[in-house]
Coordinates of C-alpha atoms in Angstrom, one line a residue:
M1 CA -15.3 9.0 -5.4
N2 CA -15.6 5.6 -7.1
D3 CA -16.2 2.3 -5.3
T4 CA -12.6 1.2 -5.6
T5 CA -11.4 4.4 -4.0
K6 CA -14.0 4.1 -1.2
A7 CA -12.9 0.5 -0.5
K8 CA -9.2 1.6 -0.2
V9 CA -10.1 4.5 2.1
Q10 CA -12.3 2.2 4.3
R11 CA -9.5 -0.4 4.5
L12 CA -7.0 2.4 5.5
N13 CA -9.4 3.6 8.1
R14 CA -9.7 0.1 9.6
I15 CA -5.9 -0.1 9.5
A16 CA -5.7 3.2 11.4
G17 CA -8.0 1.7 14.0
Q18 CA -5.8 -1.3 14.3
V19 CA -2.7 0.9 14.8
R20 CA -4.5 2.8 17.6
G21 CA -5.4 -0.6 19.1
V22 CA -1.8 -1.7 19.1
A23 CA -0.7 1.6 20.7
Q24 CA -3.3 0.9 23.4
M25 CA -2.0 -2.7 23.8
I26 CA 1.5 -1.4 24.3
E27 CA 0.3 1.2 26.9
D28 CA -1.6 -1.6 28.7
D29 CA 1.6 -3.7 28.7
R30 CA -0.1 -6.6 26.8
Y31 CA 1.8 -9.8 25.9
C32 CA 4.4 -9.1 23.3
I33 CA 3.4 -12.0 21.0
D34 CA -0.2 -10.6 20.9
I35 CA 1.2 -7.2 19.9
L36 CA 3.4 -8.8 17.2
H37 CA 0.4 -10.7 15.8
Q38 CA -1.5 -7.5 15.5
I39 CA 1.5 -5.7 13.8
A40 CA 1.7 -8.6 11.3
A41 CA -2.0 -8.2 10.6
I42 CA -1.5 -4.5 10.0
R43 CA 1.4 -5.1 7.7
S44 CA -0.7 -7.7 5.7
A45 CA -3.6 -5.2 5.4
L46 CA -1.3 -2.5 4.2
S47 CA 0.2 -4.8 1.7
K48 CA -3.2 -5.5 0.3
V49 CA -3.9 -1.8 -0.1
E50 CA -0.5 -1.3 -1.7
S51 CA -1.2 -4.0 -4.2
Q52 CA -4.5 -2.5 -5.1
V53 CA -3.0 0.9 -5.6
L54 CA -0.2 -0.6 -7.8
K55 CA -2.9 -2.5 -9.9
D56 CA -4.8 0.8 -10.3
H57 CA -1.6 2.6 -11.3
A58 CA -0.8 -0.1 -13.9
A59 CA -4.4 -0.1 -15.3
C60 CA -4.6 3.6 -15.5
C61 CA -1.4 5.6 -15.5
V62 CA 0.9 3.1 -17.1
H63 CA -1.7 2.0 -19.6
E64 CA -2.3 5.6 -20.7
A65 CA 1.5 6.1 -21.1
I66 CA 1.7 3.0 -23.3
A67 CA -1.4 3.9 -25.3
S68 CA -0.1 7.4 -25.9
G69 CA 2.9 6.2 -27.8
D70 CA 4.9 8.8 -26.0
E71 CA 8.3 7.2 -25.3
R72 CA 9.2 9.7 -22.7
A73 CA 6.0 9.1 -20.7
Q74 CA 6.4 5.4 -21.0
R75 CA 10.0 5.6 -19.8
E76 CA 8.9 7.8 -16.9
K77 CA 6.2 5.4 -15.7
F78 CA 8.6 2.5 -16.1
E79 CA 11.3 4.3 -14.0
E80 CA 8.7 5.1 -11.4
L81 CA 7.9 1.5 -11.0
I82 CA 11.6 0.4 -10.9
D83 CA 12.3 3.1 -8.2
L84 CA 9.4 1.9 -6.2
F85 CA 10.5 -1.8 -6.2
E86 CA 14.1 -0.8 -5.4
R87 CA 12.9 1.2 -2.4
K88 CA 10.9 -1.8 -1.2
R89 CA 13.9 -4.1 -1.4
G90 CA 15.8 -1.8 0.9

C-alpha cells in the first residue's frame, strides 16, 4: 500500500469515527446545531477524500487511456467521469 492510499484510508477511518460520534450525539440528545456542525465537518472530510480519489483516477486511469491512443478506452474513461458528475448533481 503506497503512502497516498494509506493517507486516504486513515482519513476514512477518522471519518468513520466522526460518524460514530454523531450517532452517539444523537443518542445523547445533544443540541441539533452541534450535530449539524459535525455532519458538515464529515461532509467536508468526505469531499476531500473524493477529490483525492478523482485526482488519482485522472493521473492514472485517464492518463493511461489517453497515452494508449485507444479511442474506445478514452471514450470509456470520459463517459465514466461524465456519469459521475451527473450523479453528483442529482
